[in-house]
XYZ file of C-alpha atoms in Angstrom:
740
model
C 12.661 43.252 9.806
C 14.526 41.261 7.166
C 15.149 40.915 3.487
C 14.786 37.397 3.198
C 13.245 36.655 0.026
C 10.674 33.624 -0.399
C 10.192 31.663 -3.450
C 6.965 31.430 -4.647
C 7.289 27.550 -5.402
C 8.008 26.824 -2.037
C 4.882 28.002 -0.870
C 5.616 29.859 2.436
C 4.612 33.123 3.382
C 5.570 35.047 6.825
C 4.002 37.765 8.591
C 4.270 39.213 12.301
C 2.032 39.685 14.816
C 3.272 41.283 18.165
C 6.596 39.618 18.185
C 5.008 35.986 16.768
C 5.947 34.913 13.312
C 2.936 32.963 11.104
C 4.654 31.142 8.666
C 1.721 29.625 6.647
C 2.686 26.612 4.218
C 0.587 26.679 1.086
C 2.681 25.301 -2.173
C 1.174 26.609 -5.421
C -0.371 24.389 -8.128
C -0.292 21.492 -5.170
C -2.980 19.754 -3.716
C -1.190 19.020 -0.923
C 2.437 20.653 0.415
C 5.346 18.573 -0.141
C 9.279 18.707 1.010
C 10.849 19.328 -2.065
C 14.529 20.587 -2.377
C 13.491 24.095 -2.874
C 11.127 23.872 0.072
C 14.147 22.563 2.507
C 16.190 25.138 1.087
C 13.675 27.809 1.963
C 12.876 26.700 5.419
C 16.436 26.348 6.547
C 16.954 29.962 5.369
C 13.579 31.176 7.428
C 15.272 29.186 10.621
C 18.181 31.201 10.396
C 16.233 34.597 9.640
C 13.869 34.096 12.213
C 16.473 33.673 14.671
C 18.267 36.397 14.297
C 15.162 38.893 13.844
C 14.761 40.931 17.264
C 11.109 41.603 16.125
C 10.776 37.848 16.443
C 10.203 36.118 19.994
C 8.912 32.809 18.664
C 7.237 30.847 15.852
C 4.148 29.270 14.567
C 4.043 27.028 11.263
C 0.806 25.925 9.986
C -0.503 25.275 7.024
C -2.594 26.922 4.258
C -3.953 23.975 2.639
C -6.685 21.402 4.093
C -3.571 18.590 5.520
C -0.432 20.258 6.860
C 1.593 17.951 4.611
C 1.861 14.753 3.321
C 6.059 14.534 3.630
C 8.445 14.345 1.359
C 8.302 14.123 -2.721
C 10.373 11.160 -3.000
C 11.558 11.548 -6.448
C 14.153 13.631 -5.406
C 15.269 10.591 -3.126
C 15.215 8.571 -6.609
C 17.409 11.402 -8.151
C 19.640 11.350 -5.411
C 19.972 7.389 -5.717
C 20.654 7.791 -9.398
C 23.584 10.035 -8.521
C 24.769 7.762 -6.178
C 24.651 4.873 -8.622
C 26.341 7.016 -11.138
C 29.095 7.865 -8.873
C 30.015 4.040 -8.036
C 29.497 3.095 -11.521
C 31.932 5.040 -12.329
C 34.183 3.562 -9.483
C 34.036 6.243 -7.093
C 32.474 4.609 -4.332
C 33.791 6.249 -1.402
C 32.559 9.921 -2.579
C 29.327 8.360 -3.643
C 28.525 7.217 -0.071
C 30.180 11.025 1.495
C 27.402 12.787 -0.927
C 24.246 10.116 -0.307
C 24.907 10.671 3.413
C 25.677 14.954 3.082
C 22.499 15.105 1.085
C 20.027 12.242 2.610
C 20.612 13.544 5.992
C 20.238 17.491 4.981
C 15.971 17.109 6.317
C 17.243 16.411 10.067
C 20.796 18.554 9.906
C 18.311 21.407 9.232
C 15.362 20.379 11.819
C 18.245 20.182 14.536
C 19.261 23.466 13.702
C 15.169 24.399 14.115
C 15.423 22.932 17.281
C 18.449 24.559 19.032
C 17.863 28.051 17.164
C 17.103 29.708 20.595
C 13.321 30.623 19.703
C 10.502 28.421 20.630
C 8.529 27.342 17.601
C 4.648 25.942 17.742
C 3.366 23.699 15.107
C -0.309 23.966 14.490
C -1.386 20.793 12.934
C -4.727 21.918 11.022
C -4.726 18.848 8.818
C -2.758 15.272 8.366
C 0.526 15.166 8.635
C 2.886 12.199 7.557
C 6.576 11.556 7.377
C 8.986 14.565 7.103
C 5.995 16.426 8.250
C 5.465 14.655 11.364
C 9.486 15.272 11.905
C 9.164 18.865 11.383
C 6.362 18.667 14.088
C 8.216 16.681 16.288
C 11.506 19.201 16.199
C 8.929 21.949 17.124
C 8.880 22.652 20.435
C 5.238 22.534 21.096
C 2.247 20.771 18.900
C -1.130 21.687 18.948
C -3.558 19.717 16.555
C -7.027 20.464 15.812
C -9.887 18.774 17.075
C -10.856 16.942 13.730
C -11.735 13.346 13.493
C -10.138 13.078 10.070
C -6.764 14.541 10.847
C -4.175 11.474 11.270
C -0.630 11.799 12.066
C 2.050 9.347 10.702
C 5.744 8.171 10.028
C 4.363 5.951 7.157
C 8.203 5.603 5.796
C 8.551 2.366 6.416
C 5.563 1.183 4.123
C 7.618 2.053 1.192
C 11.202 0.526 2.213
C 12.339 3.677 3.851
C 12.235 4.721 7.853
C 11.917 8.195 9.255
C 15.268 9.312 9.152
C 14.953 13.069 9.679
C 14.965 13.004 13.534
C 11.726 10.703 13.621
C 13.289 7.556 15.155
C 15.218 9.494 17.825
C 12.462 12.299 18.797
C 9.495 9.752 19.104
C 11.721 7.409 21.742
C 12.453 10.151 23.761
C 8.760 11.971 23.973
C 6.883 8.809 23.880
C 6.080 5.460 25.870
C 8.327 3.017 24.574
C 6.304 0.201 23.187
C 3.599 2.150 21.807
C 6.532 4.454 20.352
C 7.992 1.459 18.549
C 5.049 -0.019 17.433
C 4.367 3.731 16.072
C 7.609 3.591 13.896
C 7.222 0.013 12.760
C 4.014 -0.457 12.067
C 3.701 3.213 10.322
C 0.425 3.222 11.254
C -2.010 6.611 11.569
C -3.055 8.206 14.768
C -6.118 10.629 15.427
C -5.160 13.597 17.351
C -5.767 11.984 20.561
C -4.000 9.088 20.073
C -1.138 11.265 19.142
C -1.678 13.114 22.647
C -1.783 9.941 24.632
C 1.445 8.545 23.319
C 3.065 12.109 24.140
C 3.429 13.120 20.599
C 0.849 15.956 20.548
C 0.549 18.613 23.480
C -2.882 19.641 23.041
C -5.850 19.512 20.944
C -8.270 22.760 20.478
C -11.175 23.353 17.913
C -10.045 24.175 14.540
C -11.271 27.635 14.635
C -9.008 28.260 17.821
C -5.890 26.517 16.330
C -3.875 29.482 15.219
C -5.066 31.923 17.882
C -4.104 28.844 20.843
C -0.647 28.434 19.129
C 0.000 32.641 19.274
C -1.588 32.327 23.167
C 0.684 29.311 23.487
C 3.657 31.620 23.115
C 2.700 34.103 24.875
C 2.093 31.894 28.121
C 6.000 31.032 27.279
C 7.170 28.045 25.364
C 10.458 26.815 26.396
C 13.044 26.884 23.154
C 15.133 24.025 24.631
C 14.017 20.326 24.000
C 14.005 18.133 27.587
C 17.101 16.219 25.589
C 19.138 19.095 25.645
C 19.315 19.288 29.254
C 21.812 17.820 31.441
C 20.154 14.405 33.310
C 17.432 13.981 30.461
C 16.210 10.247 30.615
C 14.272 8.784 27.837
C 10.717 7.252 28.859
C 12.100 3.788 28.537
C 15.139 4.874 30.994
C 18.586 2.838 30.342
C 18.889 0.477 27.626
C 20.767 -1.678 30.114
C 18.001 -2.373 32.423
C 14.969 -4.744 33.010
C 12.570 -2.508 31.014
C 15.068 -2.126 28.069
C 15.899 -5.921 27.900
C 12.018 -6.670 27.896
C 11.247 -4.103 25.212
C 13.937 -5.138 22.748
C 13.880 -8.520 23.480
C 10.335 -8.716 22.594
C 10.597 -6.294 19.850
C 13.255 -8.585 18.047
C 10.963 -11.124 18.811
C 7.929 -9.514 16.965
C 10.440 -7.744 14.196
C 11.355 -11.532 13.233
C 7.670 -12.576 13.618
C 6.338 -10.396 11.508
C 9.021 -9.452 8.540
C 11.357 -12.826 8.584
C 13.883 -10.100 8.069
C 13.212 -9.132 4.526
C 12.709 -5.742 5.307
C 15.943 -3.735 5.679
C 14.232 -0.589 6.932
C 12.207 -2.201 10.036
C 15.598 -3.658 11.099
C 17.039 0.048 10.830
C 14.467 1.084 12.521
C 15.339 -1.242 15.844
C 18.841 -0.348 15.146
C 19.035 3.328 15.098
C 16.597 3.259 18.419
C 18.859 0.780 20.204
C 22.002 2.869 19.236
C 20.576 6.298 19.635
C 19.184 5.629 23.156
C 22.926 5.018 24.396
C 24.072 8.890 23.234
C 23.213 12.409 23.057
C 20.962 13.486 20.649
C 23.501 14.883 18.273
C 25.548 11.832 18.006
C 21.868 9.631 18.007
C 20.968 11.687 14.819
C 24.014 11.101 13.225
C 23.795 7.446 13.876
C 19.995 7.567 12.448
C 21.578 9.161 9.367
C 24.236 6.958 8.627
C 21.553 3.896 8.801
C 19.120 6.265 6.558
C 21.451 6.640 4.022
C 22.128 2.455 4.317
C 18.957 1.868 4.029
C 18.649 3.784 0.973
C 21.046 2.033 -1.067
C 19.155 -1.295 -0.854
C 17.661 -3.392 -3.608
C 14.631 -3.312 -1.240
C 14.130 0.654 -0.658
C 14.863 1.085 -4.214
C 12.103 -1.200 -5.465
C 9.515 -0.195 -2.885
C 9.737 3.350 -3.482
C 9.551 2.823 -7.269
C 6.490 1.034 -6.986
C 4.916 1.790 -3.861
C 5.162 5.451 -4.329
C 6.452 6.968 -7.682
C 4.558 4.099 -10.061
C 1.676 4.429 -7.969
C 1.145 7.925 -8.069
C 1.433 7.893 -11.781
C -0.971 5.528 -12.151
C -3.235 7.128 -10.026
C -3.475 10.564 -11.629
C -4.052 8.615 -14.719
C -0.449 7.758 -16.709
C -2.895 5.347 -18.450
C -6.105 7.226 -19.325
C -6.618 8.495 -23.157
C -6.556 11.944 -24.497
C -10.336 12.176 -23.918
C -12.748 14.838 -22.308
C -13.071 14.219 -18.810
C -16.293 12.172 -17.854
C -18.767 13.892 -15.560
C -19.874 10.831 -13.265
C -23.151 11.586 -11.326
C -24.996 7.929 -11.080
C -23.419 4.861 -10.848
C -25.644 1.618 -11.096
C -24.979 -1.554 -9.039
C -26.185 -4.954 -10.405
C -25.855 -7.368 -8.256
C -26.368 -6.742 -4.215
C -24.104 -9.607 -2.750
C -20.809 -9.027 -1.059
C -18.894 -7.398 -3.732
C -22.042 -5.228 -4.944
C -22.484 -3.763 -1.829
C -18.864 -2.954 -1.458
C -18.567 -1.302 -4.868
C -22.182 0.593 -4.192
C -21.030 1.993 -0.826
C -17.136 3.092 -1.959
C -18.907 4.842 -5.180
C -21.395 6.486 -2.360
C -18.765 7.487 -0.254
C -17.282 9.331 -3.297
C -20.353 11.394 -3.393
C -21.812 9.317 -6.402
C -25.788 8.766 -6.871
C -25.967 4.826 -6.666
C -28.797 2.818 -7.773
C -28.366 -0.783 -6.228
C -30.338 -3.435 -7.975
C -31.093 -7.013 -7.391
C -33.736 -9.693 -8.529
C -35.227 -9.212 -5.145
C -36.173 -5.846 -3.579
C -35.581 -7.219 -0.019
C -31.989 -8.448 -1.234
C -30.922 -4.806 -1.952
C -32.384 -3.287 0.728
C -30.507 -5.721 2.616
C -27.491 -4.550 1.469
C -28.182 -1.059 2.098
C -28.718 -1.690 5.568
C -25.610 -3.512 5.591
C -23.685 -0.766 4.123
C -25.000 1.113 7.321
C -24.095 -0.793 9.640
C -20.525 -0.429 8.469
C -20.605 3.479 8.320
C -22.216 3.236 11.828
C -19.090 1.348 13.214
C -16.929 4.178 11.482
C -19.001 6.529 13.210
C -18.588 4.483 16.658
C -14.866 4.577 16.271
C -14.509 8.223 15.362
C -13.465 7.454 11.498
C -16.350 9.379 10.096
C -18.951 12.078 11.273
C -22.545 10.647 11.835
C -23.881 13.495 9.331
C -21.862 12.114 6.773
C -22.590 8.740 7.156
C -26.393 9.396 6.520
C -25.592 11.672 3.547
C -23.379 8.438 2.147
C -26.470 6.019 2.850
C -28.940 8.294 1.063
C -27.290 8.352 -1.846
C -27.955 4.559 -2.399
C -31.427 3.774 -3.993
C -32.208 0.059 -3.819
C -34.357 -1.207 -6.651
C -35.621 -4.410 -8.286
C -36.060 -2.800 -11.360
C -33.292 -2.552 -14.405
C -35.300 0.844 -15.739
C -33.774 2.289 -12.749
C -30.377 2.099 -14.574
C -31.732 4.585 -17.406
C -30.452 7.679 -16.054
C -26.884 5.805 -14.986
C -23.086 7.138 -16.363
C -21.688 3.820 -15.466
C -23.260 0.755 -14.353
C -21.149 -2.154 -12.913
C -22.441 -6.048 -12.930
C -21.427 -7.654 -9.939
C -23.509 -11.015 -10.008
C -22.341 -14.602 -10.020
C -19.245 -15.649 -11.914
C -21.708 -17.495 -14.136
C -21.561 -16.931 -17.623
C -25.403 -17.668 -18.139
C -26.129 -15.383 -14.910
C -23.934 -12.665 -16.398
C -25.456 -12.793 -19.780
C -28.989 -12.369 -18.887
C -27.707 -9.006 -16.635
C -25.523 -7.860 -19.572
C -28.686 -7.534 -22.137
C -31.266 -6.500 -19.560
C -28.881 -3.302 -18.653
C -28.131 -2.723 -22.380
C -31.558 -2.419 -22.621
C -32.290 0.429 -20.403
C -29.181 2.247 -20.598
C -28.466 5.334 -22.513
C -26.121 5.303 -25.576
C -23.389 7.254 -23.880
C -23.525 5.148 -20.513
C -20.890 2.798 -19.961
C -21.355 -0.892 -18.946
C -18.201 -2.540 -16.692
C -18.586 -6.147 -15.721
C -16.801 -7.246 -12.505
C -15.507 -10.722 -13.462
C -12.996 -12.367 -11.965
C -11.648 -14.514 -14.990
C -14.087 -14.502 -17.955
C -12.594 -12.914 -21.082
C -14.392 -9.575 -21.617
C -14.636 -10.020 -25.222
C -16.750 -12.703 -24.832
C -19.052 -10.916 -22.552
C -19.103 -8.040 -24.759
C -20.906 -10.178 -27.330
C -24.516 -10.012 -25.435
C -23.935 -5.723 -24.815
C -25.390 -3.545 -26.797
C -22.516 -1.458 -27.770
C -19.285 -3.297 -27.055
C -17.032 -0.324 -27.817
C -18.867 0.755 -23.856
C -18.247 -2.486 -22.493
C -15.166 -2.759 -20.123
C -14.209 -4.657 -17.379
C -13.648 -3.515 -13.676
C -12.233 -6.127 -11.551
C -12.407 -5.410 -8.000
C -11.175 -7.325 -5.046
C -12.645 -8.283 -1.872
C -13.115 -6.500 0.536
C -13.935 -3.580 -1.817
C -13.315 -1.207 0.777
C -10.147 -2.075 2.066
C -8.432 -3.207 -1.070
C -6.741 -0.216 -3.247
C -6.740 -2.043 -6.637
C -9.259 -2.094 -9.464
C -7.944 -3.780 -12.694
C -9.653 -2.067 -15.710
C -9.893 -5.221 -18.319
C -10.195 -3.644 -22.313
C -11.768 -5.974 -24.632
C -11.270 -6.162 -28.283
C -13.759 -3.810 -29.342
C -13.766 -1.527 -25.909
C -13.210 2.431 -27.182
C -11.174 5.056 -25.260
C -14.083 6.701 -24.228
C -15.237 3.267 -21.858
C -11.682 3.408 -20.664
C -11.556 6.871 -19.902
C -14.974 6.918 -17.941
C -13.888 3.438 -16.291
C -10.090 5.399 -14.969
C -12.437 8.112 -13.853
C -14.617 6.286 -12.220
C -11.510 4.556 -10.155
C -10.370 7.894 -9.509
C -13.394 9.029 -8.081
C -13.465 6.260 -5.421
C -9.886 6.560 -4.776
C -8.362 3.524 -5.938
C -5.221 2.607 -7.808
C -6.026 1.393 -11.197
C -3.955 -1.090 -13.883
C -5.071 -1.471 -17.290
C -4.586 -4.483 -18.939
C -5.859 -6.417 -22.003
C -8.486 -9.092 -22.095
C -7.293 -12.545 -21.457
C -8.887 -15.480 -19.085
C -8.034 -14.430 -15.716
C -6.458 -11.147 -17.167
C -3.298 -10.124 -14.664
C -3.824 -10.285 -11.463
C -5.913 -13.781 -11.183
C -3.425 -15.240 -13.739
C -0.872 -14.537 -11.122
C -2.699 -15.777 -7.972
C -4.361 -18.711 -9.186
C -0.674 -19.716 -10.051
C 0.420 -19.387 -6.475
C -2.656 -20.895 -5.248
C -2.142 -23.851 -7.555
C 1.399 -24.043 -6.873
C 0.425 -24.574 -2.731
C -2.210 -27.092 -3.786
C 0.188 -29.168 -5.592
C 2.724 -28.541 -2.781
C 0.046 -30.117 -0.413
C -0.879 -33.498 -2.987
C 2.723 -33.816 -3.025
C 3.240 -34.398 0.759
C 4.496 -30.824 1.563
C 3.089 -30.494 4.724
C -0.054 -27.768 5.311
C 1.556 -25.985 7.953
C 5.115 -25.648 6.098
C 3.460 -24.524 2.915
C 1.684 -21.537 4.847
C 4.776 -20.584 7.023
C 7.079 -21.162 3.888
C 4.885 -18.356 1.956
C 5.380 -15.631 4.827
C 9.027 -16.314 4.729
C 9.030 -15.452 1.145
C 7.241 -12.214 1.699
C 3.758 -13.081 0.986
C 1.076 -11.654 3.589
C -1.048 -14.508 3.308
C -0.304 -18.293 2.913
C -1.645 -19.595 0.032
C -4.080 -22.023 1.650
C -5.537 -19.031 3.800
C -5.761 -17.052 1.042
C -7.933 -19.987 -0.984
C -10.026 -19.902 1.648
C -10.363 -15.966 1.586
C -11.298 -15.947 -2.183
C -13.636 -19.321 -1.386
C -13.193 -22.654 -2.430
C -15.877 -22.865 -4.592
C -15.278 -19.737 -6.779
C -11.891 -21.641 -7.177
C -13.875 -24.684 -8.327
C -16.307 -22.820 -10.435
C -13.075 -21.291 -12.290
C -11.586 -24.947 -12.429
C -14.817 -26.036 -14.519
C -15.233 -23.097 -16.605
C -11.373 -23.435 -17.499
C -12.401 -27.091 -18.372
C -15.416 -26.140 -20.207
C -13.923 -23.507 -22.568
C -10.328 -25.001 -23.078
C -10.250 -28.775 -22.292
C -9.462 -31.283 -19.444
C -5.912 -30.730 -20.228
C -6.173 -26.843 -18.921
C -6.415 -27.755 -15.071
C -3.750 -29.951 -13.298
C -5.646 -33.397 -12.357
C -3.891 -33.474 -8.772
C -5.837 -29.693 -7.750
C -8.863 -30.568 -9.725
C -9.148 -33.668 -7.114
C -8.222 -31.579 -4.254
C -10.604 -28.918 -4.758
C -13.446 -31.026 -6.240
C -13.403 -33.302 -2.992
C -13.176 -30.228 -0.520
C -16.097 -28.789 -1.783
C -18.606 -31.594 -3.312
C -17.528 -34.346 -0.671
C -16.459 -32.670 2.264
C -18.678 -28.824 1.805
C -15.749 -26.885 2.563
C -16.368 -23.914 0.630
C -13.816 -21.374 2.776
C -14.015 -18.745 5.291
C -17.809 -17.945 4.388
C -18.877 -21.191 5.813
C -16.549 -21.775 8.344
C -15.184 -24.521 7.139
C -11.859 -24.736 4.127
C -8.402 -25.547 4.510
C -8.677 -24.211 8.033
C -11.596 -24.361 10.592
C -12.709 -20.966 11.873
C -14.559 -21.494 15.228
C -17.112 -19.321 16.579
C -14.962 -16.725 18.588
C -11.703 -18.619 18.483
C -8.394 -18.500 16.279
C -8.701 -20.448 12.934
C -6.538 -23.398 12.540
C -5.787 -26.143 9.614
C -8.228 -28.485 8.860
C -6.882 -31.692 10.575
C -8.208 -33.931 7.860
C -6.766 -32.402 5.313
C -4.833 -36.049 5.282
C -7.789 -37.587 3.966
C -7.797 -35.843 0.757
C -3.787 -34.872 0.420
C -2.535 -38.326 1.639
C 0.435 -38.433 4.740
C 2.307 -35.304 5.033
C 6.142 -36.149 4.096
C 8.946 -35.276 7.097
C 9.319 -31.681 6.849
C 13.011 -31.890 7.779
C 13.361 -33.615 4.593
C 12.195 -30.675 2.424
C 14.267 -27.398 1.444
C 13.125 -24.324 2.499
C 14.598 -22.306 -0.064
C 13.343 -24.211 -3.005
C 9.537 -23.636 -1.649
C 10.015 -19.933 -1.374
C 11.335 -20.417 -5.002
C 8.618 -22.265 -6.276
C 6.137 -19.918 -4.697
C 7.326 -16.563 -5.899
C 8.729 -17.957 -9.449
C 5.701 -19.184 -10.861
C 3.772 -15.762 -10.238
C 6.909 -13.786 -11.889
C 6.864 -16.366 -14.842
C 3.236 -15.443 -15.416
C 3.876 -12.107 -14.808
C 6.505 -12.268 -17.836
C 4.086 -14.342 -20.062
C 1.391 -11.572 -19.470
C 4.054 -8.992 -20.568
C 5.161 -11.175 -23.325
C 1.480 -11.796 -24.759
C 0.282 -8.137 -24.560
C -1.963 -8.837 -21.372
C 0.206 -6.375 -19.387
C 1.923 -3.470 -21.723
C 3.365 -1.530 -18.892
C 5.593 -2.803 -16.032
C 4.502 -0.435 -13.721
C 1.193 -2.280 -13.282
C 2.222 -5.538 -13.638
C 4.297 -4.634 -10.008
C 1.636 -2.332 -8.617
C -0.581 -4.562 -9.364
C 1.123 -7.672 -7.746
C 1.393 -5.943 -4.727
C -1.532 -4.167 -4.546
C -3.941 -7.257 -5.554
C -2.768 -9.959 -3.691
C 0.290 -8.952 -1.888
C 3.240 -10.185 -3.859
C 6.323 -9.694 -1.348
C 6.224 -6.412 -1.379
C 9.835 -5.853 -0.457
C 10.657 -7.024 -4.051
C 8.881 -4.140 -5.298
C 6.539 -6.772 -7.234
C 6.718 -9.579 -9.747
C 8.923 -7.918 -12.192
C 11.165 -5.935 -10.131
C 12.112 -9.278 -8.128
C 13.142 -11.116 -11.630
C 14.977 -7.784 -11.946
C 16.630 -7.744 -8.435
C 17.844 -11.601 -8.731
C 18.715 -10.702 -12.516
C 17.074 -12.333 -15.951
C 20.022 -14.514 -15.980
C 20.185 -15.749 -12.843
C 16.180 -16.106 -12.868
C 15.982 -18.112 -15.561
C 18.598 -20.898 -13.976
C 16.684 -21.203 -10.865
C 13.255 -21.769 -13.166
C 15.613 -24.456 -15.165
C 16.451 -26.338 -12.101
C 12.793 -26.106 -10.862
C 11.598 -27.200 -14.495
C 13.732 -30.097 -14.125
C 12.198 -31.454 -11.030
C 9.128 -29.840 -11.013
C 7.543 -29.808 -14.883
C 7.225 -27.558 -17.557
C 4.342 -24.978 -15.719
C 8.206 -23.803 -14.735
C 9.589 -23.311 -18.334
C 10.661 -20.021 -19.112
C 8.942 -17.923 -21.717
C 11.200 -17.173 -24.847
C 10.943 -13.481 -23.955
C 12.928 -13.936 -20.554
C 15.488 -16.434 -22.439
C 16.131 -13.597 -24.533
C 16.747 -10.868 -21.949
C 18.906 -13.190 -20.011
C 21.080 -13.705 -22.746
C 21.155 -9.733 -23.806
C 21.577 -8.855 -19.998
C 18.615 -7.014 -19.810
C 16.293 -5.818 -17.047
C 12.591 -5.626 -17.471
C 12.884 -1.548 -16.426
C 15.819 -1.246 -18.796
C 14.303 -2.842 -21.871
C 10.443 -1.948 -21.135
C 11.128 1.506 -19.237
C 7.888 3.734 -18.503
C 7.416 6.542 -20.665
C 8.524 9.195 -18.002
C 11.766 7.198 -17.529
C 12.161 7.043 -20.878
C 11.634 10.474 -21.453
C 14.260 11.465 -18.642
């Protein structure tokens, strides 16, 4: 027996049955178990206690929640970094480094203690496991997973600028097939139980109802409490580093790393370093190497920015940081008007969230065809094991196609998703308003048209709002919520409740032509179009954009957006704001692409790229007919081109903040990354400027303005901040940071 007291907040309960300790983790007040300092301290004490108990011969650890665990609470790392920077600022860099290494390696040391405690631990994975939870499973002596299509196992740290620093890099590469293991670490991808078993990271898969019984039976049958790498003569699956197999793996890995990251991500580089150096050493030394690399990565600007934007800020926005303090809405039925690609996507995610959906089109056959298309997508997910057949059937059953606007009468929220044409939208807004209840909210999925102007056609302007989805809806995680001049707090609350229900991340912006995301992304596309018309070779534009950190080159992105949509946006801008609102060089390029050559983008297989059926896309060889002959690439500065592509977007973000379109720096950063992939390693448009420094960024913009014109002119806000030595996250600190 033991006198160990388990803190309630940590969520562990312990029972002993026939010598087997059953450790169930179920943190109170949380939807998912996460590693906090208290959890780690409790787990450490449990390892010591259970190792010393004579009545315990083995341990089963599992979760009392649907998921096993989401990993570590990264706000703990933010606090740790805050202490590190404070010590550095006080001039004690050595002590700062010592403390950072000690505290950041705590989880790794606890897991190693568990691994070598002398008693076998079996991890019963009853649900999804990520990050530090997966590393806990890897430290256990056996892993048994429930046979559940929704269960996923991952080490996703690289996606937020970190890497698995609690033994993940060392254990994976001592257990898994080398190439698959390295890809798992570098890509941060999720594995199904069967994929994890095939890779060597899971030992057994059993029916969910038999999981605990099988874990106890495994201990009764005998689980070796000594890992293979703690025995003499152990050889990892790769064999020796200095061997033909090792040379082949790391030569290819280095090439792929460079191609995919352009060395912009310190965490990805550290994974390669940790694996390479660690496999040359015994496990205890290898874990120390990994911990040192982890501590180093923590101090990088990239990790700090990515943790803040892609974890802390994103979580806050998902949880309703911008939601008005009004009663929670009870959404049951959603209407979608327009059964095209976007409308069908919105209908699909709403139905998957459990909402009843009325899908309207002027032609019933079109609405029914959209539903059939949704069904094909769901069937494909069933085929790949990502959704149960019954679940797919239930989703499809919740979608009711119709050509009658009266079918919207019961809807709590209606999203119009018709063409980006003011006249067409006016007709839909008026027709929907005539049948909606007084409490219903009407939203427009518009890319650029100001919400306030569209609201003039709505029956109730206070219940009219913008919901800007991104294509493809099912994959893109951002929704831009646009508040018009008369939009009321209830409409905003309903919109945010809907975005939360469909498991997207919202940003709330005030009305403006193009809102926030499209204002920035149009600057990115426009700069590339102007480069092309200046004679910068098209391949160089695309490659430089990737080198700068953009996931998709601007010409390829124009094709994805659709060149004819860009054409319509330019025409609308000229009609509303005058011919001077559009650069004539860009206007000529886009007009000739669409009107002369019929090149609309990927959707018709012809854009800046050609898209041959069954083949790889390639740049259209006749671009020079419009843009003129390209300049020699060796006479152009790669660094200048990179600066142009990123600075033009950041400048627009600053203008949006200055104008009050964006009012929260978190939303500017999260929106730029999730909306169109602004160089994630920077943390987003405003974090990019903070990382450079306002004064240095201002100097860069003035150099660009001198050569390329007033579009690089600095907003007054930037000039003011540069003079004062301010940062955006200092001057415009989010509420949580101000409170801290």
